[in-house]
């Protein structure tokens, strides 16, 4: 039987407060607690709480036949714990149904898979421990890298860590004539199965749903079911991957997005031969049709589906390189605050805010950034990083003095 795999990314970064050059060496706390709390509570009311309640109702209504998966970044879990414990409890209720899967990822929603195998493994292990702690010992089986970033090499590292499958983008320049609606396998480690996002159908919901200039507006469940039925019968799985904030935040409640999701499972069961599966079920039951070769990393960001959203200009690359120059030094410092800040400074959003794309996807980057310009984001981050480097140097000196 053919199946639909719903996966939602749940992530909110810890935003850095305005940090001046003159704060370096004086102020060692970088995080904008007021903004972070305000934003997490706003998104909780608009998206997380109502959508979690809706999904719980759908799971009960359809007696477990409706299933979804989440990846919840560690930095987001930390904010739920601090600012929105009611949201965390609502996710626990979903997972307790047995029909909601939690995926593994890097703790800080970081880009470390591109730079350091050791730091990548440490970040994944840190996230796994948080998932176990919050969700009664739950152990993820399938991996979702930050922003669906994937390459053959990254897949090899993920397989080495014991995961059975990984999610990524069904990028056109990788697939060519092939369809994303099959299970594939990693080119280096064939035992690692790959699930590819159907970006056309996913983005119809995530991006085009409320676009009145879209030729297919408005999107109804009847129309969506028609598109599902048009998928050739031999194609086994439709992977619908999107930001969870699609519901209520990016697509406001007034657009009808909640009503659409409420009606979709019934329409699928009534008018199609599809069911719903979690990623681990797809990985377990799906037979790979071929290896997929991804020598250069891909992602689900922007039209290019590459890394340029985070590492596409000199500002981003300078900040990224400067940060990871600290890796070996930070490892030797047993200081809770330094380790916390090292973790949070790796969050990919900091580099995303520095993106200087001004054309096709520039408006998307502007929407997500709290800075006036990418240059402001760079200067603020580098000021913080300069202070962080000073703190690490001070700790190194203390250790050296203690050993004498």
GROMACS .gro file of C-alpha atoms in nm:
model
  404
    1UNK     CA    1   0.000   0.000   0.000
    2UNK     CA    2   0.121   0.349  -0.083
    3UNK     CA    3   0.186   0.589   0.200
    4UNK     CA    4   0.224   0.955   0.299
    5UNK     CA    5   0.502   1.052   0.539
    6UNK     CA    6   0.445   1.382   0.722
    7UNK     CA    7   0.752   1.533   0.887
    8UNK     CA    8   0.765   1.869   1.068
    9UNK     CA    9   1.073   2.068   1.171
   10UNK     CA   10   1.033   2.238   1.510
   11UNK     CA   11   1.304   2.494   1.574
   12UNK     CA   12   1.350   2.836   1.727
   13UNK     CA   13   1.701   2.980   1.768
   14UNK     CA   14   1.828   3.163   2.073
   15UNK     CA   15   1.865   3.515   1.936
   16UNK     CA   16   2.165   3.722   2.034
   17UNK     CA   17   2.098   4.055   2.203
   18UNK     CA   18   2.245   4.379   2.060
   19UNK     CA   19   2.610   4.344   2.155
   20UNK     CA   20   2.843   4.640   2.098
   21UNK     CA   21   3.217   4.645   2.044
   22UNK     CA   22   3.248   4.814   2.383
   23UNK     CA   23   3.077   4.516   2.550
   24UNK     CA   24   3.366   4.285   2.458
   25UNK     CA   25   3.549   4.179   2.771
   26UNK     CA   26   3.281   4.323   2.996
   27UNK     CA   27   2.948   4.152   2.923
   28UNK     CA   28   2.961   3.773   2.896
   29UNK     CA   29   2.589   3.705   2.855
   30UNK     CA   30   2.485   3.712   2.490
   31UNK     CA   31   2.123   3.601   2.471
   32UNK     CA   32   1.815   3.819   2.427
   33UNK     CA   33   1.595   3.653   2.687
   34UNK     CA   34   1.309   3.898   2.645
   35UNK     CA   35   1.282   3.848   2.268
   36UNK     CA   36   1.336   3.475   2.291
   37UNK     CA   37   1.063   3.432   2.551
   38UNK     CA   38   0.825   3.663   2.364
   39UNK     CA   39   0.874   3.483   2.034
   40UNK     CA   40   0.842   3.132   2.175
   41UNK     CA   41   0.519   3.228   2.356
   42UNK     CA   42   0.380   3.396   2.043
   43UNK     CA   43   0.454   3.094   1.823
   44UNK     CA   44   0.320   2.865   2.096
   45UNK     CA   45  -0.017   3.038   2.090
   46UNK     CA   46  -0.038   3.066   1.711
   47UNK     CA   47   0.111   2.730   1.612
   48UNK     CA   48   0.241   2.476   1.863
   49UNK     CA   49  -0.050   2.452   2.104
   50UNK     CA   50  -0.341   2.461   1.856
   51UNK     CA   51  -0.166   2.237   1.602
   52UNK     CA   52  -0.058   1.982   1.863
   53UNK     CA   53  -0.417   1.969   1.989
   54UNK     CA   54  -0.543   1.919   1.634
   55UNK     CA   55  -0.296   1.639   1.563
   56UNK     CA   56  -0.389   1.466   1.888
   57UNK     CA   57  -0.755   1.481   1.790
   58UNK     CA   58  -0.677   1.342   1.444
   59UNK     CA   59  -0.476   1.053   1.586
   60UNK     CA   60  -0.762   0.961   1.819
   61UNK     CA   61  -1.028   1.017   1.551
   62UNK     CA   62  -0.854   0.785   1.307
   63UNK     CA   63  -0.753   0.533   1.575
   64UNK     CA   64  -0.383   0.561   1.507
   65UNK     CA   65  -0.402   0.540   1.129
   66UNK     CA   66  -0.290   0.902   1.103
   67UNK     CA   67   0.081   0.944   1.190
   68UNK     CA   68   0.340   1.222   1.181
   69UNK     CA   69   0.703   1.282   1.275
   70UNK     CA   70   0.889   1.573   1.430
   71UNK     CA   71   1.244   1.682   1.471
   72UNK     CA   72   1.267   1.922   1.765
   73UNK     CA   73   1.601   2.096   1.799
   74UNK     CA   74   1.772   2.089   2.136
   75UNK     CA   75   1.786   2.467   2.148
   76UNK     CA   76   1.409   2.468   2.100
   77UNK     CA   77   1.359   2.207   2.373
   78UNK     CA   78   1.564   2.426   2.607
   79UNK     CA   79   1.332   2.719   2.538
   80UNK     CA   80   1.021   2.508   2.585
   81UNK     CA   81   1.158   2.398   2.919
   82UNK     CA   82   1.234   2.757   3.024
   83UNK     CA   83   0.951   2.956   2.865
   84UNK     CA   84   0.679   2.718   2.741
   85UNK     CA   85   0.646   2.403   2.952
   86UNK     CA   86   0.287   2.369   2.832
   87UNK     CA   87   0.415   2.321   2.478
   88UNK     CA   88   0.661   2.056   2.591
   89UNK     CA   89   0.379   1.872   2.768
   90UNK     CA   90   0.165   1.882   2.453
   91UNK     CA   91   0.447   1.720   2.252
   92UNK     CA   92   0.483   1.454   2.521
   93UNK     CA   93   0.113   1.372   2.487
   94UNK     CA   94   0.156   1.329   2.111
   95UNK     CA   95   0.456   1.099   2.147
   96UNK     CA   96   0.274   0.896   2.414
   97UNK     CA   97   0.012   0.795   2.156
   98UNK     CA   98   0.269   0.571   1.989
   99UNK     CA   99   0.183   0.722   1.650
  100UNK     CA  100   0.422   1.017   1.653
  101UNK     CA  101   0.791   0.971   1.581
  102UNK     CA  102   1.073   1.192   1.709
  103UNK     CA  103   1.377   1.218   1.483
  104UNK     CA  104   1.738   1.271   1.578
  105UNK     CA  105   1.938   1.580   1.482
  106UNK     CA  106   2.213   1.809   1.608
  107UNK     CA  107   2.137   1.962   1.946
  108UNK     CA  108   2.187   2.325   1.843
  109UNK     CA  109   2.049   2.295   1.488
  110UNK     CA  110   2.410   2.340   1.379
  111UNK     CA  111   2.620   2.311   1.064
  112UNK     CA  112   2.890   2.100   1.230
  113UNK     CA  113   2.836   1.808   0.989
  114UNK     CA  114   3.010   2.027   0.730
  115UNK     CA  115   3.315   2.097   0.945
  116UNK     CA  116   3.388   1.840   1.214
  117UNK     CA  117   3.299   1.473   1.246
  118UNK     CA  118   3.380   1.479   1.618
  119UNK     CA  119   3.165   1.782   1.691
  120UNK     CA  120   2.885   1.639   1.475
  121UNK     CA  121   2.882   1.317   1.680
  122UNK     CA  122   2.896   1.514   2.007
  123UNK     CA  123   2.604   1.735   1.901
  124UNK     CA  124   2.393   1.437   1.795
  125UNK     CA  125   2.468   1.257   2.120
  126UNK     CA  126   2.374   1.565   2.320
  127UNK     CA  127   2.041   1.587   2.136
  128UNK     CA  128   1.970   1.217   2.187
  129UNK     CA  129   2.016   1.256   2.562
  130UNK     CA  130   1.768   1.545   2.569
  131UNK     CA  131   1.511   1.342   2.376
  132UNK     CA  132   1.553   1.053   2.619
  133UNK     CA  133   1.517   1.285   2.918
  134UNK     CA  134   1.207   1.465   2.794
  135UNK     CA  135   1.029   1.172   2.629
  136UNK     CA  136   1.058   0.886   2.879
  137UNK     CA  137   1.366   0.720   2.734
  138UNK     CA  138   1.262   0.754   2.369
  139UNK     CA  139   1.550   0.671   2.132
  140UNK     CA  140   1.531   0.807   1.773
  141UNK     CA  141   1.602   0.566   1.487
  142UNK     CA  142   1.597   0.804   1.189
  143UNK     CA  143   1.812   1.113   1.140
  144UNK     CA  144   1.724   1.457   1.010
  145UNK     CA  145   2.021   1.689   0.967
  146UNK     CA  146   1.992   2.065   1.008
  147UNK     CA  147   1.778   2.207   0.724
  148UNK     CA  148   1.788   1.865   0.553
  149UNK     CA  149   2.159   1.916   0.471
  150UNK     CA  150   2.292   1.595   0.320
  151UNK     CA  151   2.577   1.451   0.116
  152UNK     CA  152   2.720   1.105   0.063
  153UNK     CA  153   2.984   1.181   0.328
  154UNK     CA  154   2.729   1.306   0.583
  155UNK     CA  155   2.516   1.000   0.517
  156UNK     CA  156   2.818   0.782   0.584
  157UNK     CA  157   2.873   0.950   0.922
  158UNK     CA  158   2.505   0.910   1.010
  159UNK     CA  159   2.514   0.539   0.921
  160UNK     CA  160   2.826   0.499   1.134
  161UNK     CA  161   2.629   0.637   1.431
  162UNK     CA  162   2.379   0.354   1.387
  163UNK     CA  163   2.083   0.525   1.221
  164UNK     CA  164   1.868   0.330   0.978
  165UNK     CA  165   1.751   0.621   0.764
  166UNK     CA  166   1.792   0.990   0.690
  167UNK     CA  167   1.568   1.261   0.545
  168UNK     CA  168   1.677   1.511   0.282
  169UNK     CA  169   1.557   1.725  -0.007
  170UNK     CA  170   1.444   1.576  -0.337
  171UNK     CA  171   1.658   1.828  -0.523
  172UNK     CA  172   1.610   1.838  -0.899
  173UNK     CA  173   1.980   1.871  -0.978
  174UNK     CA  174   2.044   1.548  -0.785
  175UNK     CA  175   1.745   1.344  -0.898
  176UNK     CA  176   1.740   1.444  -1.264
  177UNK     CA  177   1.465   1.233  -1.422
  178UNK     CA  178   1.413   1.020  -1.109
  179UNK     CA  179   1.118   1.065  -0.874
  180UNK     CA  180   1.146   1.154  -0.502
  181UNK     CA  181   0.855   0.917  -0.435
  182UNK     CA  182   1.071   0.610  -0.371
  183UNK     CA  183   1.311   0.494  -0.101
  184UNK     CA  184   1.678   0.533  -0.197
  185UNK     CA  185   2.006   0.435  -0.032
  186UNK     CA  186   2.333   0.608   0.053
  187UNK     CA  187   2.611   0.572  -0.203
  188UNK     CA  188   2.875   0.493   0.063
  189UNK     CA  189   2.670   0.296   0.317
  190UNK     CA  190   2.389   0.115   0.127
  191UNK     CA  191   2.222   0.010   0.455
  192UNK     CA  192   2.130   0.374   0.520
  193UNK     CA  193   1.796   0.442   0.353
  194UNK     CA  194   1.712   0.790   0.225
  195UNK     CA  195   1.372   0.957   0.222
  196UNK     CA  196   1.343   1.249  -0.020
  197UNK     CA  197   1.111   1.543   0.022
  198UNK     CA  198   0.848   1.587  -0.250
  199UNK     CA  199   0.906   1.962  -0.265
  200UNK     CA  200   0.621   2.031  -0.506
  201UNK     CA  201   0.345   1.893  -0.284
  202UNK     CA  202   0.517   1.999   0.038
  203UNK     CA  203   0.560   2.359  -0.075
  204UNK     CA  204   0.201   2.373  -0.201
  205UNK     CA  205   0.107   2.355   0.167
  206UNK     CA  206   0.402   2.531   0.329
  207UNK     CA  207   0.453   2.825   0.094
  208UNK     CA  208   0.174   2.857  -0.161
  209UNK     CA  209  -0.133   2.782   0.051
  210UNK     CA  210  -0.234   3.147   0.107
  211UNK     CA  211  -0.083   3.293  -0.213
  212UNK     CA  212  -0.380   3.442  -0.398
  213UNK     CA  213  -0.171   3.489  -0.713
  214UNK     CA  214  -0.102   3.114  -0.731
  215UNK     CA  215  -0.286   2.952  -1.022
  216UNK     CA  216  -0.415   2.674  -0.795
  217UNK     CA  217  -0.538   2.902  -0.515
  218UNK     CA  218  -0.731   2.815  -0.306
  219UNK     CA  219  -0.588   2.480  -0.206
  220UNK     CA  220  -0.862   2.244  -0.091
  221UNK     CA  221  -0.842   1.888   0.034
  222UNK     CA  222  -1.033   1.777  -0.277
  223UNK     CA  223  -0.773   1.937  -0.501
  224UNK     CA  224  -0.482   1.795  -0.300
  225UNK     CA  225  -0.633   1.446  -0.309
  226UNK     CA  226  -0.667   1.477  -0.687
  227UNK     CA  227  -0.295   1.549  -0.710
  228UNK     CA  228  -0.216   1.249  -0.491
  229UNK     CA  229  -0.424   1.024  -0.713
  230UNK     CA  230  -0.233   1.154  -1.016
  231UNK     CA  231   0.094   1.014  -0.878
  232UNK     CA  232   0.186   0.701  -1.078
  233UNK     CA  233   0.079   0.383  -0.898
  234UNK     CA  234   0.432   0.240  -0.880
  235UNK     CA  235   0.555   0.537  -0.675
  236UNK     CA  236   0.539   0.423  -0.314
  237UNK     CA  237   0.579   0.716  -0.075
  238UNK     CA  238   0.495   1.086  -0.072
  239UNK     CA  239   0.725   1.265   0.173
  240UNK     CA  240   0.567   1.589   0.291
  241UNK     CA  241   0.838   1.772   0.485
  242UNK     CA  242   0.792   2.128   0.617
  243UNK     CA  243   0.847   2.373   0.901
  244UNK     CA  244   0.592   2.315   1.176
  245UNK     CA  245   0.548   2.692   1.197
  246UNK     CA  246   0.370   2.661   0.862
  247UNK     CA  247   0.055   2.612   1.069
  248UNK     CA  248  -0.063   2.934   1.226
  249UNK     CA  249   0.263   3.129   1.198
  250UNK     CA  250   0.368   3.134   0.832
  251UNK     CA  251   0.016   3.050   0.718
  252UNK     CA  252  -0.214   3.229   0.961
  253UNK     CA  253  -0.523   3.060   1.102
  254UNK     CA  254  -0.735   3.298   0.893
  255UNK     CA  255  -0.606   3.131   0.575
  256UNK     CA  256  -0.788   2.809   0.664
  257UNK     CA  257  -0.469   2.607   0.712
  258UNK     CA  258  -0.597   2.435   1.027
  259UNK     CA  259  -0.925   2.341   0.859
  260UNK     CA  260  -0.729   2.202   0.564
  261UNK     CA  261  -0.521   1.977   0.790
  262UNK     CA  262  -0.824   1.871   0.991
  263UNK     CA  263  -1.000   1.749   0.677
  264UNK     CA  264  -0.700   1.601   0.495
  265UNK     CA  265  -0.667   1.258   0.664
  266UNK     CA  266  -1.035   1.173   0.613
  267UNK     CA  267  -1.012   1.276   0.247
  268UNK     CA  268  -0.699   1.065   0.197
  269UNK     CA  269  -0.857   0.757   0.355
  270UNK     CA  270  -1.184   0.803   0.166
  271UNK     CA  271  -1.065   0.891  -0.183
  272UNK     CA  272  -0.715   0.745  -0.227
  273UNK     CA  273  -0.522   0.423  -0.173
  274UNK     CA  274  -0.269   0.602   0.051
  275UNK     CA  275  -0.222   0.554   0.423
  276UNK     CA  276   0.011   0.741   0.663
  277UNK     CA  277   0.347   0.620   0.796
  278UNK     CA  278   0.627   0.751   1.014
  279UNK     CA  279   0.979   0.772   0.866
  280UNK     CA  280   1.097   0.465   1.058
  281UNK     CA  281   0.803   0.266   0.917
  282UNK     CA  282   0.890   0.377   0.565
  283UNK     CA  283   1.254   0.285   0.626
  284UNK     CA  284   1.158  -0.055   0.767
  285UNK     CA  285   0.909  -0.149   0.496
  286UNK     CA  286   1.051   0.027   0.190
  287UNK     CA  287   1.290  -0.139  -0.051
  288UNK     CA  288   1.545   0.102  -0.202
  289UNK     CA  289   1.518   0.134  -0.578
  290UNK     CA  290   1.870   0.272  -0.629
  291UNK     CA  291   2.166   0.448  -0.472
  292UNK     CA  292   2.156   0.824  -0.488
  293UNK     CA  293   2.483   1.009  -0.541
  294UNK     CA  294   2.521   1.344  -0.362
  295UNK     CA  295   2.890   1.442  -0.374
  296UNK     CA  296   2.821   1.806  -0.282
  297UNK     CA  297   2.593   1.892   0.011
  298UNK     CA  298   2.231   1.980  -0.059
  299UNK     CA  299   1.962   2.132   0.165
  300UNK     CA  300   1.597   2.233   0.145
  301UNK     CA  301   1.676   2.606   0.144
  302UNK     CA  302   1.609   2.852  -0.138
  303UNK     CA  303   1.581   2.778  -0.507
  304UNK     CA  304   1.936   2.645  -0.528
  305UNK     CA  305   1.881   2.376  -0.261
  306UNK     CA  306   2.245   2.418  -0.156
  307UNK     CA  307   2.442   2.576   0.131
  308UNK     CA  308   2.445   2.936   0.011
  309UNK     CA  309   2.178   3.040   0.261
  310UNK     CA  310   2.441   2.993   0.536
  311UNK     CA  311   2.781   2.983   0.366
  312UNK     CA  312   2.736   3.180   0.046
  313UNK     CA  313   2.939   3.495   0.111
  314UNK     CA  314   3.261   3.614   0.275
  315UNK     CA  315   3.085   3.735   0.590
  316UNK     CA  316   2.934   3.394   0.658
  317UNK     CA  317   3.249   3.201   0.578
  318UNK     CA  318   3.467   3.424   0.796
  319UNK     CA  319   3.233   3.387   1.094
  320UNK     CA  320   3.197   3.012   1.037
  321UNK     CA  321   3.572   2.954   1.011
  322UNK     CA  322   3.650   3.172   1.311
  323UNK     CA  323   3.396   2.983   1.522
  324UNK     CA  324   3.528   2.636   1.441
  325UNK     CA  325   3.888   2.741   1.498
  326UNK     CA  326   3.783   2.724   1.864
  327UNK     CA  327   3.667   2.362   1.862
  328UNK     CA  328   3.979   2.192   1.993
  329UNK     CA  329   4.031   2.461   2.257
  330UNK     CA  330   3.673   2.451   2.388
  331UNK     CA  331   3.686   2.071   2.425
  332UNK     CA  332   3.947   2.104   2.698
  333UNK     CA  333   3.748   2.349   2.912
  334UNK     CA  334   3.511   2.212   3.172
  335UNK     CA  335   3.299   2.520   3.220
  336UNK     CA  336   2.921   2.493   3.197
  337UNK     CA  337   2.863   2.846   3.064
  338UNK     CA  338   3.135   2.823   2.801
  339UNK     CA  339   3.004   2.487   2.683
  340UNK     CA  340   2.649   2.630   2.670
  341UNK     CA  341   2.757   2.929   2.465
  342UNK     CA  342   2.975   2.715   2.236
  343UNK     CA  343   2.666   2.506   2.165
  344UNK     CA  344   2.432   2.797   2.099
  345UNK     CA  345   2.683   2.996   1.890
  346UNK     CA  346   2.683   2.708   1.641
  347UNK     CA  347   2.311   2.746   1.562
  348UNK     CA  348   2.275   2.781   1.184
  349UNK     CA  349   2.038   3.079   1.209
  350UNK     CA  350   2.323   3.311   1.308
  351UNK     CA  351   2.481   3.250   0.967
  352UNK     CA  352   2.147   3.261   0.787
  353UNK     CA  353   2.096   3.618   0.912
  354UNK     CA  354   2.420   3.715   0.733
  355UNK     CA  355   2.293   3.602   0.393
  356UNK     CA  356   2.316   3.873   0.125
  357UNK     CA  357   2.081   3.724  -0.132
  358UNK     CA  358   1.868   4.014  -0.251
  359UNK     CA  359   1.677   3.858  -0.537
  360UNK     CA  360   1.480   3.531  -0.559
  361UNK     CA  361   1.490   3.439  -0.191
  362UNK     CA  362   1.592   3.767  -0.031
  363UNK     CA  363   1.245   3.838   0.108
  364UNK     CA  364   1.241   3.501   0.284
  365UNK     CA  365   1.570   3.576   0.458
  366UNK     CA  366   1.447   3.921   0.560
  367UNK     CA  367   1.129   3.770   0.706
  368UNK     CA  368   1.323   3.544   0.943
  369UNK     CA  369   1.591   3.792   1.047
  370UNK     CA  370   1.561   4.035   1.338
  371UNK     CA  371   1.854   4.242   1.206
  372UNK     CA  372   1.818   4.544   0.978
  373UNK     CA  373   2.090   4.416   0.742
  374UNK     CA  374   2.313   4.108   0.701
  375UNK     CA  375   2.609   4.329   0.792
  376UNK     CA  376   2.451   4.413   1.128
  377UNK     CA  377   2.409   4.039   1.190
  378UNK     CA  378   2.776   3.979   1.108
  379UNK     CA  379   2.908   4.262   1.328
  380UNK     CA  380   2.692   4.161   1.623
  381UNK     CA  381   2.794   3.796   1.596
  382UNK     CA  382   3.164   3.874   1.559
  383UNK     CA  383   3.155   4.102   1.864
  384UNK     CA  384   3.009   3.816   2.067
  385UNK     CA  385   3.257   3.568   1.921
  386UNK     CA  386   3.545   3.801   2.013
  387UNK     CA  387   3.428   3.805   2.374
  388UNK     CA  388   3.384   3.428   2.370
  389UNK     CA  389   3.742   3.382   2.248
  390UNK     CA  390   3.866   3.605   2.531
  391UNK     CA  391   3.677   3.393   2.785
  392UNK     CA  392   3.828   3.074   2.646
  393UNK     CA  393   4.176   3.228   2.663
  394UNK     CA  394   4.118   3.329   3.026
  395UNK     CA  395   4.012   2.975   3.116
  396UNK     CA  396   4.317   2.834   2.938
  397UNK     CA  397   4.540   3.064   3.142
  398UNK     CA  398   4.368   2.954   3.464
  399UNK     CA  399   4.427   2.589   3.373
  400UNK     CA  400   4.791   2.656   3.290
  401UNK     CA  401   4.845   2.835   3.622
  402UNK     CA  402   4.678   2.551   3.812
  403UNK     CA  403   4.915   2.297   3.654
  404UNK     CA  404   5.230   2.492   3.747
   0.00000   0.00000   0.00000
